[in-house]
Short mmCIF file of C-alpha atoms in Angstrom, two decimals:
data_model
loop_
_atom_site.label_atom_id
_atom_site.label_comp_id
_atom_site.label_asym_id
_atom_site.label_seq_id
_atom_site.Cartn_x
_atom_site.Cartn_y
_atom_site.Cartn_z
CA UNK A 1 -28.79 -64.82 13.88
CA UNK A 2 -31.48 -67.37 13.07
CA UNK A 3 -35.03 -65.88 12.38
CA UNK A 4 -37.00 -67.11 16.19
CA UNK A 5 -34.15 -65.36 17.86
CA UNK A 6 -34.34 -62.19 15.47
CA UNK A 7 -38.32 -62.16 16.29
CA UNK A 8 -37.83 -62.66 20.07
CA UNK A 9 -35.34 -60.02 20.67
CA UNK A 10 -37.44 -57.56 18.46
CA UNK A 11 -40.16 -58.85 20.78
CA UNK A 12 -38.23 -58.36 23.49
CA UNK A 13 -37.54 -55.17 23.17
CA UNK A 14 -40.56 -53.59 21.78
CA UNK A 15 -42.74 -54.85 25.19
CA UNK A 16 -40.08 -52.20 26.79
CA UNK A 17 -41.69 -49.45 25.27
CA UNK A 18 -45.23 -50.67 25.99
CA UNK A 19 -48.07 -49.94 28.57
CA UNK A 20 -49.02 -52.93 30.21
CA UNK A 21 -52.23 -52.93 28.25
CA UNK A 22 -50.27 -52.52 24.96
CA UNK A 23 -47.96 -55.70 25.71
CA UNK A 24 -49.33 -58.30 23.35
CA UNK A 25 -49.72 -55.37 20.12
CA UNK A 26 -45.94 -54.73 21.04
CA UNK A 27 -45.03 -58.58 21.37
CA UNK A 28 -46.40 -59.00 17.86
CA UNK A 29 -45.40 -55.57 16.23
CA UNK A 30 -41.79 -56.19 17.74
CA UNK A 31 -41.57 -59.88 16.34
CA UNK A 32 -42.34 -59.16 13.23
CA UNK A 33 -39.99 -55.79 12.69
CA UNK A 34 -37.57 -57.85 13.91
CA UNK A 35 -37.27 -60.87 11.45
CA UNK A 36 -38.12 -57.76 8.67
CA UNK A 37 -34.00 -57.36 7.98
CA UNK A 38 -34.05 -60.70 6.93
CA UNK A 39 -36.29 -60.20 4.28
CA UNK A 40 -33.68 -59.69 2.23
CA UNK A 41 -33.16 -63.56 1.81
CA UNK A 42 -35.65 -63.13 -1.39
CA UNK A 43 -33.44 -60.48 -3.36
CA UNK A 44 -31.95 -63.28 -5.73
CA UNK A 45 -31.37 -64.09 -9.70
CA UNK A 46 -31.61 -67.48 -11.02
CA UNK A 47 -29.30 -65.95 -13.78
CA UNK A 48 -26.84 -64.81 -10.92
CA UNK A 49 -26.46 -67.09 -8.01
CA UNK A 50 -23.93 -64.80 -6.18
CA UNK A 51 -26.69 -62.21 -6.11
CA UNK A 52 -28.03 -63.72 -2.99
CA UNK A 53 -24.60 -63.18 -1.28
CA UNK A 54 -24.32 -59.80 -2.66
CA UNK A 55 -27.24 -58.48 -0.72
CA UNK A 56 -27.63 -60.94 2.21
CA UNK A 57 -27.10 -58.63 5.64
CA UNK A 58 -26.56 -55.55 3.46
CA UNK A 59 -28.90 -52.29 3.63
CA UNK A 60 -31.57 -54.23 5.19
CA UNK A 61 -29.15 -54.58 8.30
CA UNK A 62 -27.67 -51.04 7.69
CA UNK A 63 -28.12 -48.44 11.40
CA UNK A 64 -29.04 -45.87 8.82
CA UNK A 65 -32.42 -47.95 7.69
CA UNK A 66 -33.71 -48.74 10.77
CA UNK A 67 -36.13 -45.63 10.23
CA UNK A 68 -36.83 -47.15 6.80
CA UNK A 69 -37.40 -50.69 7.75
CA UNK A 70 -39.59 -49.73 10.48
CA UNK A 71 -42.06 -47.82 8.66
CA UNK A 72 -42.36 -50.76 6.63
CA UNK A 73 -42.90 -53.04 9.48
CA UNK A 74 -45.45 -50.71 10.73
CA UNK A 75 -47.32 -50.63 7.53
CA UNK A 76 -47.45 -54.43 7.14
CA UNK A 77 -49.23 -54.87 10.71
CA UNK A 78 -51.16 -51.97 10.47
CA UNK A 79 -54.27 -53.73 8.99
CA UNK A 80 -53.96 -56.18 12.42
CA UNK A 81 -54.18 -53.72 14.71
CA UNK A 82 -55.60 -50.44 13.19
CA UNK A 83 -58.54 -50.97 15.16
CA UNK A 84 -56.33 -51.26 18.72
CA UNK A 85 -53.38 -48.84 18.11
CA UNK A 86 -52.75 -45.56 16.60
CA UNK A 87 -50.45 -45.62 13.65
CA UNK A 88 -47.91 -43.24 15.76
CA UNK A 89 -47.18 -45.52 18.33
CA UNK A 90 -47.60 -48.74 16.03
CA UNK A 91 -44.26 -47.23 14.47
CA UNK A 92 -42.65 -46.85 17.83
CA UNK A 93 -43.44 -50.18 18.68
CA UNK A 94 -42.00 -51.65 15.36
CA UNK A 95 -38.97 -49.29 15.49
CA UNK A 96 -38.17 -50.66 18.82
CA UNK A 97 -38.43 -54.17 17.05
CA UNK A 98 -36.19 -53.24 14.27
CA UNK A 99 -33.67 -51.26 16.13
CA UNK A 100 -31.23 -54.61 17.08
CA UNK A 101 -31.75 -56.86 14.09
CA UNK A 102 -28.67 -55.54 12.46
CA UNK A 103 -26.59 -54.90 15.28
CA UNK A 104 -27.09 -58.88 16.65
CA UNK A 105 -26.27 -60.17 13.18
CA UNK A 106 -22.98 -58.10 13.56
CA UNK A 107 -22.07 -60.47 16.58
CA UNK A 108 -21.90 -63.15 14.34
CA UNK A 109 -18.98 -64.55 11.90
CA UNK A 110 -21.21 -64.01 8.55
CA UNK A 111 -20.48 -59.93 8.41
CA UNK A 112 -22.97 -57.38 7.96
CA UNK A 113 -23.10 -53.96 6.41
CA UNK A 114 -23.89 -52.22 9.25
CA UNK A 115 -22.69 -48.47 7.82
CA UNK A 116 -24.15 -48.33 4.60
CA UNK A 117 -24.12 -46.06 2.72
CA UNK A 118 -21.26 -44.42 4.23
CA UNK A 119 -18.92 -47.16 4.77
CA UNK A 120 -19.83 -50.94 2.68
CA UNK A 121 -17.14 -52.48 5.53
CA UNK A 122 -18.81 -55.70 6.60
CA UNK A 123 -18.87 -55.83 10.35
CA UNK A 124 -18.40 -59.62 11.97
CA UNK A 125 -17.48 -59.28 15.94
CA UNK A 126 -17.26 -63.48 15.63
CA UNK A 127 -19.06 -63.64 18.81
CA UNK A 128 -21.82 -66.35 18.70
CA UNK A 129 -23.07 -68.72 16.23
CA UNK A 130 -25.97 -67.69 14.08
CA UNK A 131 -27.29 -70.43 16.32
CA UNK A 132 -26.91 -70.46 20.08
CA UNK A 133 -29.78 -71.93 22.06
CA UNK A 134 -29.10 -70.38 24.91
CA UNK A 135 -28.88 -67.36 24.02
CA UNK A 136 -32.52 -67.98 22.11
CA UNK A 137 -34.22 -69.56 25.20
CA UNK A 138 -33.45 -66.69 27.49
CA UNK A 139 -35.32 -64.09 25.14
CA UNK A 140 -37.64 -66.73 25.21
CA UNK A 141 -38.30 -66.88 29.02
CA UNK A 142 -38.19 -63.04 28.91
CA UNK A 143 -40.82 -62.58 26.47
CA UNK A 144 -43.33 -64.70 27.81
CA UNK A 145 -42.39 -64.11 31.63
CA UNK A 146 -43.10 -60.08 30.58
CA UNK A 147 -46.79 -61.32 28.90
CA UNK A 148 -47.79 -63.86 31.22
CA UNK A 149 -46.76 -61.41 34.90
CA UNK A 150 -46.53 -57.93 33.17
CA UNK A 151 -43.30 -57.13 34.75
CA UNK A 152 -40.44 -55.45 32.57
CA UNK A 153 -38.36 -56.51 35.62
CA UNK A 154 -38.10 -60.51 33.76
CA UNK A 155 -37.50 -58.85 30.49
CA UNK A 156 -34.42 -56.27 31.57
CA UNK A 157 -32.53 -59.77 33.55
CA UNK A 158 -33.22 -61.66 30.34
CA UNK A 159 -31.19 -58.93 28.19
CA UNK A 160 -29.20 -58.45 30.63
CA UNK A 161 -28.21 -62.13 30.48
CA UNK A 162 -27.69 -62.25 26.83
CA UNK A 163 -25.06 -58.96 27.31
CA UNK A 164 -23.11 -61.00 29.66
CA UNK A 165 -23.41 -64.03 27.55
CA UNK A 166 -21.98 -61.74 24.38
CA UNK A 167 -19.26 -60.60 26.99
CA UNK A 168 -18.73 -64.09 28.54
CA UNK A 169 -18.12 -64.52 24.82
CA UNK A 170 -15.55 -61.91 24.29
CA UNK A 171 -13.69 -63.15 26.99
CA UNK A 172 -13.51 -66.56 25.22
CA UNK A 173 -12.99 -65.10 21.90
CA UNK A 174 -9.51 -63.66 24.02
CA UNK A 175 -8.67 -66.68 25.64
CA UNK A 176 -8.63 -68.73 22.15
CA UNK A 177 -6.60 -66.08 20.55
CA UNK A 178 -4.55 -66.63 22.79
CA UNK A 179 -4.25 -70.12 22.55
CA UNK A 180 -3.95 -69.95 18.71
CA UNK A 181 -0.81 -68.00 19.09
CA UNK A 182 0.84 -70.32 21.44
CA UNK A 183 -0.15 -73.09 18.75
CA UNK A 184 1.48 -70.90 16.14
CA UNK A 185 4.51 -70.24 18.09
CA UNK A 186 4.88 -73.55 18.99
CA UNK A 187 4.57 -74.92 15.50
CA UNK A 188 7.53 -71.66 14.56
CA UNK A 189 5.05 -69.81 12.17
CA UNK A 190 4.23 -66.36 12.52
CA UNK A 191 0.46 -65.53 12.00
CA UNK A 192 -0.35 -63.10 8.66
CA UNK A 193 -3.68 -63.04 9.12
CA UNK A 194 -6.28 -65.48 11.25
CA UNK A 195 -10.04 -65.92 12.64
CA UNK A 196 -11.75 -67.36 15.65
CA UNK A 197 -15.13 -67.95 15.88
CA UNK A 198 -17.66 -70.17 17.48
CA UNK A 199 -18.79 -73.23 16.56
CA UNK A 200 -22.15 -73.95 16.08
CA UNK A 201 -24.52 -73.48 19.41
CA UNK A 202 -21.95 -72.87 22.24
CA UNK A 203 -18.92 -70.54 23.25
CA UNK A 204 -17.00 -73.18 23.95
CA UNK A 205 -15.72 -74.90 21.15
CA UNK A 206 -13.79 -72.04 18.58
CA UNK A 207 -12.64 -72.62 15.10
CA UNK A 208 -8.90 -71.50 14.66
CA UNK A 209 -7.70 -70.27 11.15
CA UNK A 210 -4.57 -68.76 10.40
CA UNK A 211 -2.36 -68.10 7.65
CA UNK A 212 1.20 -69.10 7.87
CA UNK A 213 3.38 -68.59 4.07
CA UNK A 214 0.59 -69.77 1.60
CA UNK A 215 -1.63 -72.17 3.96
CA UNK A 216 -3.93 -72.00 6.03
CA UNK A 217 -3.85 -73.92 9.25
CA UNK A 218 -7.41 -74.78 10.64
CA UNK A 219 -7.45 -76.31 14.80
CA UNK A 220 -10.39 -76.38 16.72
CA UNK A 221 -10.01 -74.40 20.28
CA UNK A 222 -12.07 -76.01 23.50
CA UNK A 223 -11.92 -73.16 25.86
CA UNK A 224 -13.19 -74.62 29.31
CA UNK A 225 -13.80 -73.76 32.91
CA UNK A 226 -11.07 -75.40 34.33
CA UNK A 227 -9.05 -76.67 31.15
CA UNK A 228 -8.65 -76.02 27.59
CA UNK A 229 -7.91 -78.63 24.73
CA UNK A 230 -7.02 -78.27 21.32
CA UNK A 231 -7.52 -80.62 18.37
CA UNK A 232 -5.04 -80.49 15.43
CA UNK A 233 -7.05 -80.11 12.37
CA UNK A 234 -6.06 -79.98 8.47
CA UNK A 235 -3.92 -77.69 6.29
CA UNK A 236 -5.15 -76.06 3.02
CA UNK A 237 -3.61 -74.22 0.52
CA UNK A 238 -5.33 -70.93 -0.02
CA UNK A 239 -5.69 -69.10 -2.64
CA UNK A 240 -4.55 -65.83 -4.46
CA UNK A 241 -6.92 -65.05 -7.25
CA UNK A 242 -4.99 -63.20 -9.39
CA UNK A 243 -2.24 -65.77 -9.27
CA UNK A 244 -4.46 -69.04 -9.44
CA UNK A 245 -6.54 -67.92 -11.86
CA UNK A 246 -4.41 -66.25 -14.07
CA UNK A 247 -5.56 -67.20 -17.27
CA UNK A 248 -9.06 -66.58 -16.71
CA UNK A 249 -10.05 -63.19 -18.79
CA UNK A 250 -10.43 -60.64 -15.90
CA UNK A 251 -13.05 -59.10 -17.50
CA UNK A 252 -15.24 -62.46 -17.83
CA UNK A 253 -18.16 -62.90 -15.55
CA UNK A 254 -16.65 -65.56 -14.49
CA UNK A 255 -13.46 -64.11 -13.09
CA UNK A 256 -16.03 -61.14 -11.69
CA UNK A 257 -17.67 -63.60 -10.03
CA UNK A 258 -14.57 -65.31 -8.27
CA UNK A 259 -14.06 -61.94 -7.40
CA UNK A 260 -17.33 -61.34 -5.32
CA UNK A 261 -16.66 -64.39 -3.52
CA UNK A 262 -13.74 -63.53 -2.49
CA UNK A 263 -14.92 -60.17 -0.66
CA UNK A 264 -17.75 -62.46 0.27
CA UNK A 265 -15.59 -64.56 2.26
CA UNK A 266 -13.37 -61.65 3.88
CA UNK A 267 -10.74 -63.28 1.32
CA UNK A 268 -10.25 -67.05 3.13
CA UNK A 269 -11.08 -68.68 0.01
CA UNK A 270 -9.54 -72.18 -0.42
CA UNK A 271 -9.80 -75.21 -3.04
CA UNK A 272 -12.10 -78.34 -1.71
CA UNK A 273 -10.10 -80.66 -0.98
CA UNK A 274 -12.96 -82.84 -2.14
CA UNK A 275 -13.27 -81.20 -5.42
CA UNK A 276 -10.43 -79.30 -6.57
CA UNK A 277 -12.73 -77.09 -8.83
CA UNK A 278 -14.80 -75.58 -6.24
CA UNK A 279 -13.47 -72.66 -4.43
CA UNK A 280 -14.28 -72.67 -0.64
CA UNK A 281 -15.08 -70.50 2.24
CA UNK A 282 -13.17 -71.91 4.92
CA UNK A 283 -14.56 -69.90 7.64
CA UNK A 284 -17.02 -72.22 7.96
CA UNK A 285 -17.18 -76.74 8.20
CA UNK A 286 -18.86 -78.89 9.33
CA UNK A 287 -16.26 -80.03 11.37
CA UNK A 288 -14.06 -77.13 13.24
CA UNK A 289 -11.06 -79.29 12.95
CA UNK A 290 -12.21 -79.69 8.93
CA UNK A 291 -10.98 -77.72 5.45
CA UNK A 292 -13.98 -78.83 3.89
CA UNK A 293 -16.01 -75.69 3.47
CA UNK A 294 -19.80 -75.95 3.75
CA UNK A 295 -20.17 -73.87 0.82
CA UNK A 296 -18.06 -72.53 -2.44
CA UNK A 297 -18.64 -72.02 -6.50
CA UNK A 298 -17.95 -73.92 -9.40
CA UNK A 299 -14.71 -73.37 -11.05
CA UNK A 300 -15.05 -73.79 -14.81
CA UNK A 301 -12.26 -72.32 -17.07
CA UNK A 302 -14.76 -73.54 -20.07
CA UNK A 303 -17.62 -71.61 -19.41
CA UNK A 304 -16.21 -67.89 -18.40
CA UNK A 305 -19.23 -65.88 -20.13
CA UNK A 306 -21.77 -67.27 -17.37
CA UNK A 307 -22.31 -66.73 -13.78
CA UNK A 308 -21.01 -69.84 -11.92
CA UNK A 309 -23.06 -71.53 -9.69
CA UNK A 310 -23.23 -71.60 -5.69
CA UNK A 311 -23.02 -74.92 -4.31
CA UNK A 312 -24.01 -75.54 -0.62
CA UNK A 313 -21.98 -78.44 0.64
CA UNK A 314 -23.94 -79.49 4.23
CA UNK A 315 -23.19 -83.23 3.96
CA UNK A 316 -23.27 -84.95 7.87
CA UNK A 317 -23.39 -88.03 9.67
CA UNK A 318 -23.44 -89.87 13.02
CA UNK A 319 -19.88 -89.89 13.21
CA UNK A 320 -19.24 -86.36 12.55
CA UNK A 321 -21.85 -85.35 14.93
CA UNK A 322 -20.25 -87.57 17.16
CA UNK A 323 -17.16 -85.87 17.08
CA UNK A 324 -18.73 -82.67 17.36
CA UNK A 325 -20.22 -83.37 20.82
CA UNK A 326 -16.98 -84.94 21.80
CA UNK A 327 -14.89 -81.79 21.17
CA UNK A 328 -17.42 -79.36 23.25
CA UNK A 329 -17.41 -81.94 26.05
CA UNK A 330 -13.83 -81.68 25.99
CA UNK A 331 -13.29 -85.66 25.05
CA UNK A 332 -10.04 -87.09 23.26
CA UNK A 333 -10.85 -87.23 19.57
CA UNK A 334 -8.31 -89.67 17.45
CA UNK A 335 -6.57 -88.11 15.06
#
C-alpha cells in the first residue's frame, strides 16, 4: 500500500511490543521499518526501464527477509536513539515494524513476492486499493490514541477494524465474482480466465476483467448495501506474445523485454487502444469501465537491440473524475 499507511501500521504494531515509557522510540522505530520494504523503489537502470518492475515488491517484501530488513531498520535509527534504547530491543521494536509490510502489500492487486527464495509466485489477494483512506485513517486514530492515552486497548480495536475491513472486503470481492459471472452468462461466454479488484479508495466500486475467446471484457461492479449496479465498459483484444509478435527475434532484448512485462502483468497485456504500439496492463485505468491502461511499453519492431521504454499513462480530468464518483455513489452513468 501507499508509504503513510506502510509507516502507520509498522507504527502500529511496534507500540504493541512497547512499555508505556518506550511508546514514542517504538512509534518511530516501527514507522520507519515499516516504509523500509519500499525502499526498493530506488533499485532501477536508466539503461533498463523494466528493471524497476523487476524488483518492485520482490525480496524486500519476501516473509523470509523480515529478519534481514529489520536489522537494517534497526541500524539506521540506532544513532537516534542509542542513547534511550538498547540495541536488543531497538531490533524488536523495528522487527515488529517490518513484520506486515509485505504481507499488506499482498492484499493488494500489484502482486508481491512474498516466498522468495523458495517460491518467485507473486501473491495479489485483490483486496484493497494501494490507496484506501479508510483503512489509513483508522491506523491513524490508533497510533496517536495509543501515544496521546497509553492504552494498547485503542490500538488492538483499530487493527481489529482494518481485519474486518480486509474481510468486509473479501466478502465483496465474492459478491462481484459473482456478479461477473451472471454478466458472463448472460452475455453466453464462458470465463477462461478473469480479475476483480478494487477501485481506487473504496470496496465498493470493483473492476471486472475477463477473458472470453481472444478479448477481454472490462465492466465496472458497484457492490452496495442494499443494491448493486453494473456499468458496461469496453472490449479489448488481448494479446498472445508469441503469436503477435512473431517476427520479433526471440532472443532480442526487445522481445525479452515484452516478455517481462508480460509476467509483470500476470499476463493481461493488451494493445492501447490509444496507441496501437504500446502494450498495456489492463488491470489497471483510470476509469474501471476503461481499456486504457495507466501504464505499458513501447512497441518498436525497429529498434529490437535496446530495452524499450516504460511509459506511465495517468492522463485525468473533471469529467472522468466525475464519473468516477458517480459509479461509487451508485449514479446512472451514460453510456
Amino acid at each position: 500500500m501507499d508509504i503513510v499507511t506502510q509507516a502507520l501500521l509498522g507504527s502500529a504494531v511496534a507500540q504493541l511490543g512497547a512499555k508505556n515509557h518506550e511508546l514514542k522510540i517504538a512509534a518511530f522505530v516501527g514507522c520507519i521499518a515499516g516504509i523500509l520494504a519500499d525502499a526498493d523503489i530506488f533499485i532501477r537502470s536508466t539503461s533498463d526501464p523494466l528493471l524497476l518492475l523487476d524488483y518492485h515488491r520482490h525480496f524486500t517484501h519476501a516473509i523470509a527477509f523480515i529478519p534481514i530488513g529489520a536489522l537494517i531498520g534497526a541500524l539506521v535509527c540506532w544513532p537516534f536513539v542509542r542513547q534511550k534504547i538498547n540495541f536488543g530491543r531497538l531490533y524488536f521494536f523495528a522487527f515488529l515494524g517490518y513484520l506486515l509490510s509485505g504481507i499488506l502489500d499482498a492484499f493488494t492487486g500489484y502482486g508481491t513476492h512474498l516466498f522468495l527464495p523458495f517460491s518467485d509466485v507473486r501473491v495479489a489477494a485483490n483486496l484493497i486499493s494501494i490507496i484506501d483512506p479508510i483503512f489509513t485513517v483508522s491506523l491513524l486514530v490508533g497510533v496517536i490514541g495509543n501515544l496521546k492515552y497509553k492504552s494498547k486497548k485503542v490500538i488492538i480495536v483499530s487493527l481489529l477494524f482494518c481485519s474486518a475491513y480486509l474481510a468486509t472486503a473479501y466478502l465483496q470481492q465474492n459478491r462481484a465474482t459473482n456478479i461477473q459471472s451472471e454478466i458472463a452468462n448472460k452475455r453466453g461466454h464462458i470465463i477462461e480466465k478473469s480479475i476483480i479488484k478494487p477501485t481506487l479508495g473504496n470496496i465498493i466500486l470493483w473492476r471486472s476483467i475477463y477473458l472470453y475467446q481472444g478479448k477481454y471484457y472490462i465492466d465496472a461492479i458497484r457492490v452496495g448495501l442494499t443494491k448493486d449496479n453494473v456499468y458496461q465498459g469496453e472490449v479489448v483484444q488481448s494479446v498472445i506474445v508469441k503469436n503477435n509478435f512473431s517476427t520479433i527475434d526471440s532472443d532480442s532484448l526487445l522481445y525479452q523485454d515484452i516478455v517481462r512485462f508480460q509476467t509483470f502483468s500476470n499476463n493481461y497485456i493488451a494493445l492501447d487502444p490509444r496507441n496501437q504500439s504500446i502494450l498495456g496492463d489492463i488491470r489497471y485505468s483510470m476509469l474501471p469501465t476503461s481499456a486504457n491502461p495507466l501504464w505499458g511499453i513501447t512497441i518498436n519492431p525497429g529498434k529490437t537491440d535496446e530495452h524499450t521504454p516504460y511509459l506511465t499513462m495517468r492522463e485525468h480530468n473533471a469529467k472522468l473524475r466525475q464519473q468516477y464518483f458517480d459509479m461509487v455513489l451508485g449514479q446512472y452513468i451514460k453510456q
